[in-house]
Tab-separated table of C-alpha atoms and ligand atoms in Angstrom:
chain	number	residue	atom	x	y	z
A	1	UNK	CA	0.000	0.000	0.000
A	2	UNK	CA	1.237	3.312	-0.361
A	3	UNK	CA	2.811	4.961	2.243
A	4	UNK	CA	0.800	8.200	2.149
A	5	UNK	CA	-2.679	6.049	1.986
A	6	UNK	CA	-1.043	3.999	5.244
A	7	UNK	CA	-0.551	7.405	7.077
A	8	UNK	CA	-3.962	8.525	6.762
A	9	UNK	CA	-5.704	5.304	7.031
A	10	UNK	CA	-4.000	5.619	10.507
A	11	UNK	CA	-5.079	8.844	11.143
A	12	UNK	CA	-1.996	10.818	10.010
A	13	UNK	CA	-3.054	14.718	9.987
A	14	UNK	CA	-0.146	15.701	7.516
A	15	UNK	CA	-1.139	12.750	5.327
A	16	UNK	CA	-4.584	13.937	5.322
A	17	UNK	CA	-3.739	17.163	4.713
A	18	UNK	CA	-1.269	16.436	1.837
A	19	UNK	CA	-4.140	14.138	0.409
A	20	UNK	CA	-6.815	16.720	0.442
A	21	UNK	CA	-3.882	18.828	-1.376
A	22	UNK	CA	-3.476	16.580	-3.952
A	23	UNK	CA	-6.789	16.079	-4.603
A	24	UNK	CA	-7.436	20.398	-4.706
A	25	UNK	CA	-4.493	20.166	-7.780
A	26	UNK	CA	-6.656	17.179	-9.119
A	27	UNK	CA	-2.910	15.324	-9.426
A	28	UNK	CA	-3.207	12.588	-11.433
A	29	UNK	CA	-1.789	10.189	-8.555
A	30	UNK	CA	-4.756	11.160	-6.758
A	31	UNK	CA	-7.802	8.943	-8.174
A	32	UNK	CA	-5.227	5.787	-7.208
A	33	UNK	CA	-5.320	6.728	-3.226
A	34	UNK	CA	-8.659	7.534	-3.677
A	35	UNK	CA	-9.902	4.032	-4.989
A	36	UNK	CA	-7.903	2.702	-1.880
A	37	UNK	CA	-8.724	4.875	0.438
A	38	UNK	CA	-12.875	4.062	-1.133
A	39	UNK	CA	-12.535	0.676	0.536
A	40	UNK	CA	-11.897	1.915	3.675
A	41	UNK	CA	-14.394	4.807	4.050
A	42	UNK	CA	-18.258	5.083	4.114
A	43	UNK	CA	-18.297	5.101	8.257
A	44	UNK	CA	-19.032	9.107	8.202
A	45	UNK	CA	-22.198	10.900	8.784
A	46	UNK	CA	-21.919	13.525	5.627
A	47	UNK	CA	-24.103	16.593	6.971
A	48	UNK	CA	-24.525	19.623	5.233
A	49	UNK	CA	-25.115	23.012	6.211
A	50	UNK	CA	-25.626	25.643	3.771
A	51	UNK	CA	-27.749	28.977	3.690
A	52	UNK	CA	-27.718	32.745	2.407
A	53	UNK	CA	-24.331	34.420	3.007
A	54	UNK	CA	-24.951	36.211	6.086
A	55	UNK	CA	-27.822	33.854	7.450
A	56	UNK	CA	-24.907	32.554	10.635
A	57	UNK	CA	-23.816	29.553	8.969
A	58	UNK	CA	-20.083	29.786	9.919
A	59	UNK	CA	-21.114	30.430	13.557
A	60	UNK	CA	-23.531	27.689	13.413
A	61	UNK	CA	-20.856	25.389	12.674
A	62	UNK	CA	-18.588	26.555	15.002
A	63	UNK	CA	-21.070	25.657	17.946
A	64	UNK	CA	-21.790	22.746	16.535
A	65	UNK	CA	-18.531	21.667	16.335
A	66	UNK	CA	-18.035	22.524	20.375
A	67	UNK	CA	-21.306	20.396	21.032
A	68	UNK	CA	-19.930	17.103	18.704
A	69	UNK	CA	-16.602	17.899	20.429
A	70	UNK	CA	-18.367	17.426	23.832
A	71	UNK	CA	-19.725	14.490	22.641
A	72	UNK	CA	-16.789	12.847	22.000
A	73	UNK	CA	-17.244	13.343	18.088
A	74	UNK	CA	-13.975	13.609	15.614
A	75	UNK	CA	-14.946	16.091	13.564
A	76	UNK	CA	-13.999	16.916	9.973
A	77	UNK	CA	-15.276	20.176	8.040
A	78	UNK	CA	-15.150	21.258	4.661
A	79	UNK	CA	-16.089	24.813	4.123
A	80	UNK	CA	-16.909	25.240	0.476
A	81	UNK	CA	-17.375	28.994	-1.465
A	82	UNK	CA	-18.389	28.329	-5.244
A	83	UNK	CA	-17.785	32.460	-5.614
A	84	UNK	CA	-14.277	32.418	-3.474
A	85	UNK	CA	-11.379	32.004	-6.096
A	86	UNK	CA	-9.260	31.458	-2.434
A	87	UNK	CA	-8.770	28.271	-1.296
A	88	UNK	CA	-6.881	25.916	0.551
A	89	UNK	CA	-6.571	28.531	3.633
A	90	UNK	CA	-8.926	30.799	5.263
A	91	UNK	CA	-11.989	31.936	3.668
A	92	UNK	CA	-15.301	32.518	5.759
A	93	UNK	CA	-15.019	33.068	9.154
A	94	UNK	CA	-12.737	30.052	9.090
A	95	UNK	CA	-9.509	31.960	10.251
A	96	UNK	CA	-11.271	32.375	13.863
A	97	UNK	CA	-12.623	28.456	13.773
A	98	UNK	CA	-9.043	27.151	13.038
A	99	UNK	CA	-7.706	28.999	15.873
A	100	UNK	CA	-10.238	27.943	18.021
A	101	UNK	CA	-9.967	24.622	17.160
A	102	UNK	CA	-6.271	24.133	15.986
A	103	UNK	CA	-4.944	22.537	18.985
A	104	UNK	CA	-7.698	19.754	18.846
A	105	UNK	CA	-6.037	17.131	17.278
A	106	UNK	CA	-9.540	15.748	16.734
A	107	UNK	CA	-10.988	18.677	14.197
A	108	UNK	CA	-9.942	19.070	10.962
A	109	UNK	CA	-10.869	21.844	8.802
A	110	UNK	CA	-10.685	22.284	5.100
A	111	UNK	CA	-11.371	25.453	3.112
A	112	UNK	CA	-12.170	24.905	-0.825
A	113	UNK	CA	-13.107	27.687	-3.819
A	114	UNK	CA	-13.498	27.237	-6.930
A	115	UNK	CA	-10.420	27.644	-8.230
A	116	UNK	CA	-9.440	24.910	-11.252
A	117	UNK	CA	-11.692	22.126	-10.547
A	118	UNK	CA	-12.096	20.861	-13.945
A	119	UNK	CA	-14.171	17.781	-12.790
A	120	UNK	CA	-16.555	20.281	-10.962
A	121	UNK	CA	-15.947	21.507	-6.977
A	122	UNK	CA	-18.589	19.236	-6.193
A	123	UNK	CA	-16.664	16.239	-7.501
A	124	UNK	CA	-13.534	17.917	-5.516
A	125	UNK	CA	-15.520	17.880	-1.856
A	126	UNK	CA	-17.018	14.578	-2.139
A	127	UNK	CA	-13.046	13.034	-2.116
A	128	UNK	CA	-12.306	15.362	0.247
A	129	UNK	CA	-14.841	14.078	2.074
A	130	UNK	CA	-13.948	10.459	1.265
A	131	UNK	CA	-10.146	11.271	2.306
A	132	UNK	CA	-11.214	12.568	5.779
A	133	UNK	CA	-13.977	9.703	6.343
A	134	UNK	CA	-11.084	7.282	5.542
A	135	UNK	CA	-8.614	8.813	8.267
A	136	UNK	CA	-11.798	8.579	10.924
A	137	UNK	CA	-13.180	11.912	11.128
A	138	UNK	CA	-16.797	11.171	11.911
A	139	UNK	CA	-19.245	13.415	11.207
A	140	UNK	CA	-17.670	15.181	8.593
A	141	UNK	CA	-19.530	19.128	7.734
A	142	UNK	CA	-20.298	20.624	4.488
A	143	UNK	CA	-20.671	24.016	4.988
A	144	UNK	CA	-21.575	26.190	1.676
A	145	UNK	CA	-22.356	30.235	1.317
A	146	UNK	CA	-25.391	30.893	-0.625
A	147	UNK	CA	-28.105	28.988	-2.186
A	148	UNK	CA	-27.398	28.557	-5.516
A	149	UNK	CA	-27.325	25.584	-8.017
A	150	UNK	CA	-23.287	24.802	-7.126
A	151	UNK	CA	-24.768	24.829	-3.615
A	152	UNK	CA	-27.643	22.327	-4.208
A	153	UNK	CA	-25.006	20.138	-6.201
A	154	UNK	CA	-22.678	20.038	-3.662
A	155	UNK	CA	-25.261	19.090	-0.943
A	156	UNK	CA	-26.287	16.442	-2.791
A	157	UNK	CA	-22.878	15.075	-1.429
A	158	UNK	CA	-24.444	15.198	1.960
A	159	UNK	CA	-26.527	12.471	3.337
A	160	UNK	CA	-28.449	15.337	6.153
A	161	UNK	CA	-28.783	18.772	4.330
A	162	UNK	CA	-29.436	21.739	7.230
A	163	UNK	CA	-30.670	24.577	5.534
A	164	UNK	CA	-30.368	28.301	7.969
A	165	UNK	CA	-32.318	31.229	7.201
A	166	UNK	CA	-31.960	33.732	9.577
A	167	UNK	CA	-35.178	36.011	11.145
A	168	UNK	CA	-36.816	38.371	8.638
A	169	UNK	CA	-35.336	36.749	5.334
A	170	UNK	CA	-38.886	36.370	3.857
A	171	UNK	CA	-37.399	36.853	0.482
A	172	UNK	CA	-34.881	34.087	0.688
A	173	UNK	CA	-37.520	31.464	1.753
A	174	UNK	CA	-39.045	32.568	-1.801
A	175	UNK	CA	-35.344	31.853	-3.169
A	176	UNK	CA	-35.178	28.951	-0.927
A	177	UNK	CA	-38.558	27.209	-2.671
A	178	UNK	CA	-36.755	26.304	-5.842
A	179	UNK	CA	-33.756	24.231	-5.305
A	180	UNK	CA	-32.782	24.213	-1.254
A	181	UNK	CA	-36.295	22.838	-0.328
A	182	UNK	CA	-35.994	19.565	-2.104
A	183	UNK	CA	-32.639	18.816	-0.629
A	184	UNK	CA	-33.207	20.282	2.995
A	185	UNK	CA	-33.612	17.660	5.924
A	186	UNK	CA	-33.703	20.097	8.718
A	187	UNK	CA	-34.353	23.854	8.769
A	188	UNK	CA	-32.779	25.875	11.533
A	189	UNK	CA	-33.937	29.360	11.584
A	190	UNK	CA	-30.567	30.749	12.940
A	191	UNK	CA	-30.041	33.739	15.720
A	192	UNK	CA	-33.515	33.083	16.588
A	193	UNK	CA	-32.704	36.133	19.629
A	194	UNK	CA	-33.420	38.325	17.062
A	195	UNK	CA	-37.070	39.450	16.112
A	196	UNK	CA	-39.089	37.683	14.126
A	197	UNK	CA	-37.709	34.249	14.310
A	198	UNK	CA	-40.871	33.155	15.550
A	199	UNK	CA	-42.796	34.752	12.271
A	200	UNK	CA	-39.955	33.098	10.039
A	201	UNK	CA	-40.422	29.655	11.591
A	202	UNK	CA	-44.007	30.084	10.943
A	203	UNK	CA	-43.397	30.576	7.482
A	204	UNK	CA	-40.869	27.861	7.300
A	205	UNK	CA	-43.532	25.395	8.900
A	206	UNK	CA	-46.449	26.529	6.716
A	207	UNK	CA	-44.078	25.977	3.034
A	208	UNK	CA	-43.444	22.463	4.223
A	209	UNK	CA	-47.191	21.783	4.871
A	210	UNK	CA	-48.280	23.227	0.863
A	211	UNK	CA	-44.520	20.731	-0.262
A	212	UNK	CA	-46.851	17.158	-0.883
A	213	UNK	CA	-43.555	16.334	-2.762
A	214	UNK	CA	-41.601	15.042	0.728
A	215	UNK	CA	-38.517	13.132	-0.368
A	216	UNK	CA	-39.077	10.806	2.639
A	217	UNK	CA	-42.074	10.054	4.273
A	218	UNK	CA	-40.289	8.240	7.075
A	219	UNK	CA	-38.948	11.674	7.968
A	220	UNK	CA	-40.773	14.810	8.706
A	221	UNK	CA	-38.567	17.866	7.792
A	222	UNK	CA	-38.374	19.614	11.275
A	223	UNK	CA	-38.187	23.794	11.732
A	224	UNK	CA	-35.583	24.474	14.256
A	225	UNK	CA	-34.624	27.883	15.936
A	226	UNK	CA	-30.941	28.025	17.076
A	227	UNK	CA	-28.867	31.063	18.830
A	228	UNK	CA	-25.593	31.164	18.356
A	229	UNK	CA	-25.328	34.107	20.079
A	230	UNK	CA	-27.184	32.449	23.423
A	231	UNK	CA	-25.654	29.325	22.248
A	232	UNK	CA	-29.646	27.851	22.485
A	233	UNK	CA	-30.833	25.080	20.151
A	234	UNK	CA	-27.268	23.387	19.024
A	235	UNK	CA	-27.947	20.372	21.270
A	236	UNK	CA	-31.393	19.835	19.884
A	237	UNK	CA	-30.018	20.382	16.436
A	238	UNK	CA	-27.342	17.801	17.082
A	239	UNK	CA	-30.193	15.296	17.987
A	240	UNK	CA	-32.233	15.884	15.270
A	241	UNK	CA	-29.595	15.035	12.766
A	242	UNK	CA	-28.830	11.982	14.705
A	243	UNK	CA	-32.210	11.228	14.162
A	244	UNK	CA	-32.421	11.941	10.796
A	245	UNK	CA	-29.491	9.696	9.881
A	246	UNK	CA	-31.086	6.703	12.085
A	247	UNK	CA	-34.506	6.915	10.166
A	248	UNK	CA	-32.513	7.064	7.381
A	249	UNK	CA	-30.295	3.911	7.695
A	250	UNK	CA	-33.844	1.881	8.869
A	251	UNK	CA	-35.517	3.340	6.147
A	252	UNK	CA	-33.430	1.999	3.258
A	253	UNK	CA	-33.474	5.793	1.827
A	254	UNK	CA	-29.644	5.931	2.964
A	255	UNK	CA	-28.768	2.560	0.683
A	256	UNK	CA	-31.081	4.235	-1.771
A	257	UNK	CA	-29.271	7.842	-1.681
A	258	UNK	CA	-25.814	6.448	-1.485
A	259	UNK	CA	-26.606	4.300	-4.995
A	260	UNK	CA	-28.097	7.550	-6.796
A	261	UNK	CA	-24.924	9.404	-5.982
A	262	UNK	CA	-22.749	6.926	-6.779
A	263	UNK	CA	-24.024	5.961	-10.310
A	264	UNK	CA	-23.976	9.481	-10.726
A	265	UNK	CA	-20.135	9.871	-9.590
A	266	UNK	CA	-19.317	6.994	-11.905
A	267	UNK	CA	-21.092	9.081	-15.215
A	268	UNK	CA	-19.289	11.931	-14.041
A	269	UNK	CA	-15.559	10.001	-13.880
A	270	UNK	CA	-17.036	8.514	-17.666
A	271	UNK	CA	-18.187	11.871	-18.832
A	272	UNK	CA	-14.949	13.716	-17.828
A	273	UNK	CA	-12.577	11.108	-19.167
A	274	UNK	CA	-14.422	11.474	-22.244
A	275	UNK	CA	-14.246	15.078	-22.488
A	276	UNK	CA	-10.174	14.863	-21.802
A	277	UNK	CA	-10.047	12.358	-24.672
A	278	UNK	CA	-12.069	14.974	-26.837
A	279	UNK	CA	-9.872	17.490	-25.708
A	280	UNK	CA	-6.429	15.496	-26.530
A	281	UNK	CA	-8.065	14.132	-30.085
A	282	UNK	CA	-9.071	17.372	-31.555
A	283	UNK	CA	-6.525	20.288	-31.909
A	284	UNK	CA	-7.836	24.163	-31.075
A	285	UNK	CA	-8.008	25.503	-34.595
A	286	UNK	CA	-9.815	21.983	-35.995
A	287	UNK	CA	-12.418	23.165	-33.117
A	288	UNK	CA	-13.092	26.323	-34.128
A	289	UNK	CA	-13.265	25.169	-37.821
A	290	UNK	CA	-16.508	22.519	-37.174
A	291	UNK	CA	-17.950	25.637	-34.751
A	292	UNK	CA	-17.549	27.389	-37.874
A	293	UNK	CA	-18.995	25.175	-39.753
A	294	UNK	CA	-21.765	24.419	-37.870
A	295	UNK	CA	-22.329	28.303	-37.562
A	296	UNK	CA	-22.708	28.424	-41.448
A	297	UNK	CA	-24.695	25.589	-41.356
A	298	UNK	CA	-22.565	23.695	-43.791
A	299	UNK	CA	-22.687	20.778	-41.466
A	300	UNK	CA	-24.767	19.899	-38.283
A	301	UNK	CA	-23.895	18.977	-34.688
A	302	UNK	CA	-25.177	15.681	-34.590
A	303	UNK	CA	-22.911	14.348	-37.375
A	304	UNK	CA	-20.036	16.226	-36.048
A	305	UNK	CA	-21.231	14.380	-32.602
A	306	UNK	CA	-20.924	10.891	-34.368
A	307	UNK	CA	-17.982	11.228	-36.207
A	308	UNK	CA	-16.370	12.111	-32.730
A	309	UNK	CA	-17.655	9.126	-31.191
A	310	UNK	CA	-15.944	6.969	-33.734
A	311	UNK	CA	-12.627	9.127	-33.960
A	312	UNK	CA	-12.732	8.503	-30.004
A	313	UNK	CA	-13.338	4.774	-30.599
A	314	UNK	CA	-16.566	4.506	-28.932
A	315	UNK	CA	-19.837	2.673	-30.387
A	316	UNK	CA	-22.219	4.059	-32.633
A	317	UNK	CA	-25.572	4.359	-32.163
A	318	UNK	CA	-27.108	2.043	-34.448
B	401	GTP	N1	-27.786	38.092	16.966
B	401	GTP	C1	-27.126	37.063	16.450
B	401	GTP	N2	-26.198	37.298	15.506
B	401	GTP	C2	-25.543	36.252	14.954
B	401	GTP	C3	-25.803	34.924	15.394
B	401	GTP	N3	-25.020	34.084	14.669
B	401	GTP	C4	-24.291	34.855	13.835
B	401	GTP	N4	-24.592	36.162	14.021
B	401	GTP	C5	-23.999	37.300	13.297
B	401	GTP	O1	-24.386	37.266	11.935
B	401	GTP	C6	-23.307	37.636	11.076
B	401	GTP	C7	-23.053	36.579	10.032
B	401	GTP	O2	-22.649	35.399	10.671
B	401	GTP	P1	-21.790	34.284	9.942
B	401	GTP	O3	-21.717	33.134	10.837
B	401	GTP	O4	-20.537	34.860	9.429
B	401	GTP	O5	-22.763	33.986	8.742
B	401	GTP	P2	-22.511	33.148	7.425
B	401	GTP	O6	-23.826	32.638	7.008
B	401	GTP	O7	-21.425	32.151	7.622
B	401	GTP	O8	-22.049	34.263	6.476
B	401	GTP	P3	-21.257	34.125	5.109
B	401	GTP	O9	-19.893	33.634	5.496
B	401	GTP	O10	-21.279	35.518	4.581
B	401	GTP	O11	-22.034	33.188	4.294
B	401	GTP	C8	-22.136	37.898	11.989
B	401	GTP	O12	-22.042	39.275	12.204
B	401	GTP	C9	-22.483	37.181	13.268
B	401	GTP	O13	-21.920	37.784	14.400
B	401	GTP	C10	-26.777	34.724	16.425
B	401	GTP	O14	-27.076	33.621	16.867
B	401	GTP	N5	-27.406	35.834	16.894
């Protein structure tokens, strides 16, 4: 085995850390660890946490880590910012968390952007997820600014998505409705000292009542107020995504989950090796020729499609 893979399998923090660097540079060495390291991962609960910017996320986390801490929990965290082109130091309010947290030789925190990340920063996280789950960190946080579609695809990594909207965001629950609400598991309507938590909550509780759509009936997506500020609600929030990921696991909808996102990983990994071999087969200028071509409508895309697939040696439709 190789001797990086050894160190983190037993628990190595430099090996981890060189791993999850390797994986940011998508190194080609790095898809070997990761099909070893594969075998000996899939122990972590993956929870996500994402959120407006602003809405308390990155204080959120930080309490929750101090409550998983207290309960004996080796955490791992990946803060993720689609819009950052920073990485592999301190974005969010991560510069305070490390410090907090940097003599606990039982956190480990990750910043990622979305610099490079030809395969997608989704695809990025999830081994950075896998690399940490493999050295033992268990749970292991998502945390994401904003509520966009790189946010939604990123959750999707997650198997408990905890969606914050903070008092008086009545807007962003309208954002929320169109991708966040199918993923969400738990809301948390965060520094619920301020005004109007109550009201938000309310509104929270009454979209989930019109959603018929539920993705699991076994589960009924709870509206949770937390304070950071008062540090109220993190231990009931810890519980409830205990309890999610127990009805979960009896429920089959974890097997179920964990297949969708696999066979999805796999067509990614086929997808992108296909678009390197495009990439490698066709030279710059004989690309901009067919676009020209196509443009002038001397030929069409679905020929130039086919011939592709049979320069690239793979089968025809019939
Ligand atoms: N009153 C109150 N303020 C809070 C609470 N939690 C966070 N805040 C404040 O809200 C602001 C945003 O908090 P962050 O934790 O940085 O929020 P975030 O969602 O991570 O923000 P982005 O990093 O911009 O996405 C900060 O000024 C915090 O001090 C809380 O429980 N109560």
């Amino acid at each position: 085995m190789n001797n990086l893979v050894e160190r983190l399998l037993q628990g190595d923090r430099r090996a981890l850390a060189r791993m999850v660097t390797l994986i940011e540079n998508e190194m080609p060495q790095a898809h070997d660890y990761l099909a070893e390291l594969h075998l000996h991962a899939g122990d972590a609960h993956i929870i996500g946490i994402t959120g407006s910017p602003g809405a308390g996320k990155s204080t959120l986390v930080t309490r929750m880590v101090r409550e998983l801490r207290q309960q004996d929990y080796k955490v791992g965290i990946v803060a993720v910012d689609p819009t950052s082109p920073f990485s592999g130091g301190a974005i969010l309010g991560d510069r305070i968390r490390m410090m907090e947290f940097s003599s606990d030789p039982n956190v480990f925190i990750r910043s990622m952007a979305s610099r490079g990340h030809l395969g997608g920063l989704a695809t990025s996280t999830r081994d950075v997820v896998r690399a940490m789950d493999a050295a033992g960190y268990n749970p292991i946080l998502i945390e994401t600014v904003g509520t966009g579609q790189a946010e939604v695809e990123i959750m999707r990594t997650a198997q408990t998505v905890v969606v914050t909207v903070a008092p008086g965001m009545g807007d962003d629950i309208q954002a929320i409705k169109a991708g966040i609400l199918e993923i969400a598991d738990i809301f948390v309507v965060s520094k619920a000292d301020k005004p109007g938590a109550d009201q938000t909550a309310a509104e929270l509780t009454m979209l989930l009542n019109l959603d018929s759509n539920r993705r699991q009936a076994a589960w009924r997506i709870p509206v949770l107020k937390t304070s950071s500020l008062k540090e109220q609600g993190i231990p009931e929030l810890i519980t409830a995504i205990h309890k999610h990921f127990a009805i979960l696991k009896e429920s089959g909808a974890l097997d179920e989950r964990m297949q969708r996102q696999t066979r999805s990983e796999i067509q990614n990994l086929v997808i992108q090796a296909v678009v390197t071999a495009l990439q490698r087969e066709l030279a710059a200028d004989e690309w901009q020729n067919i676009l020209e071509e196509v443009a002038r409508r001397e030929r069409d895309p679905y020929s130039v499609a086919n011939d592709l697939r049979t320069r690239l040696g793979l089968l025809n439709k019939d």
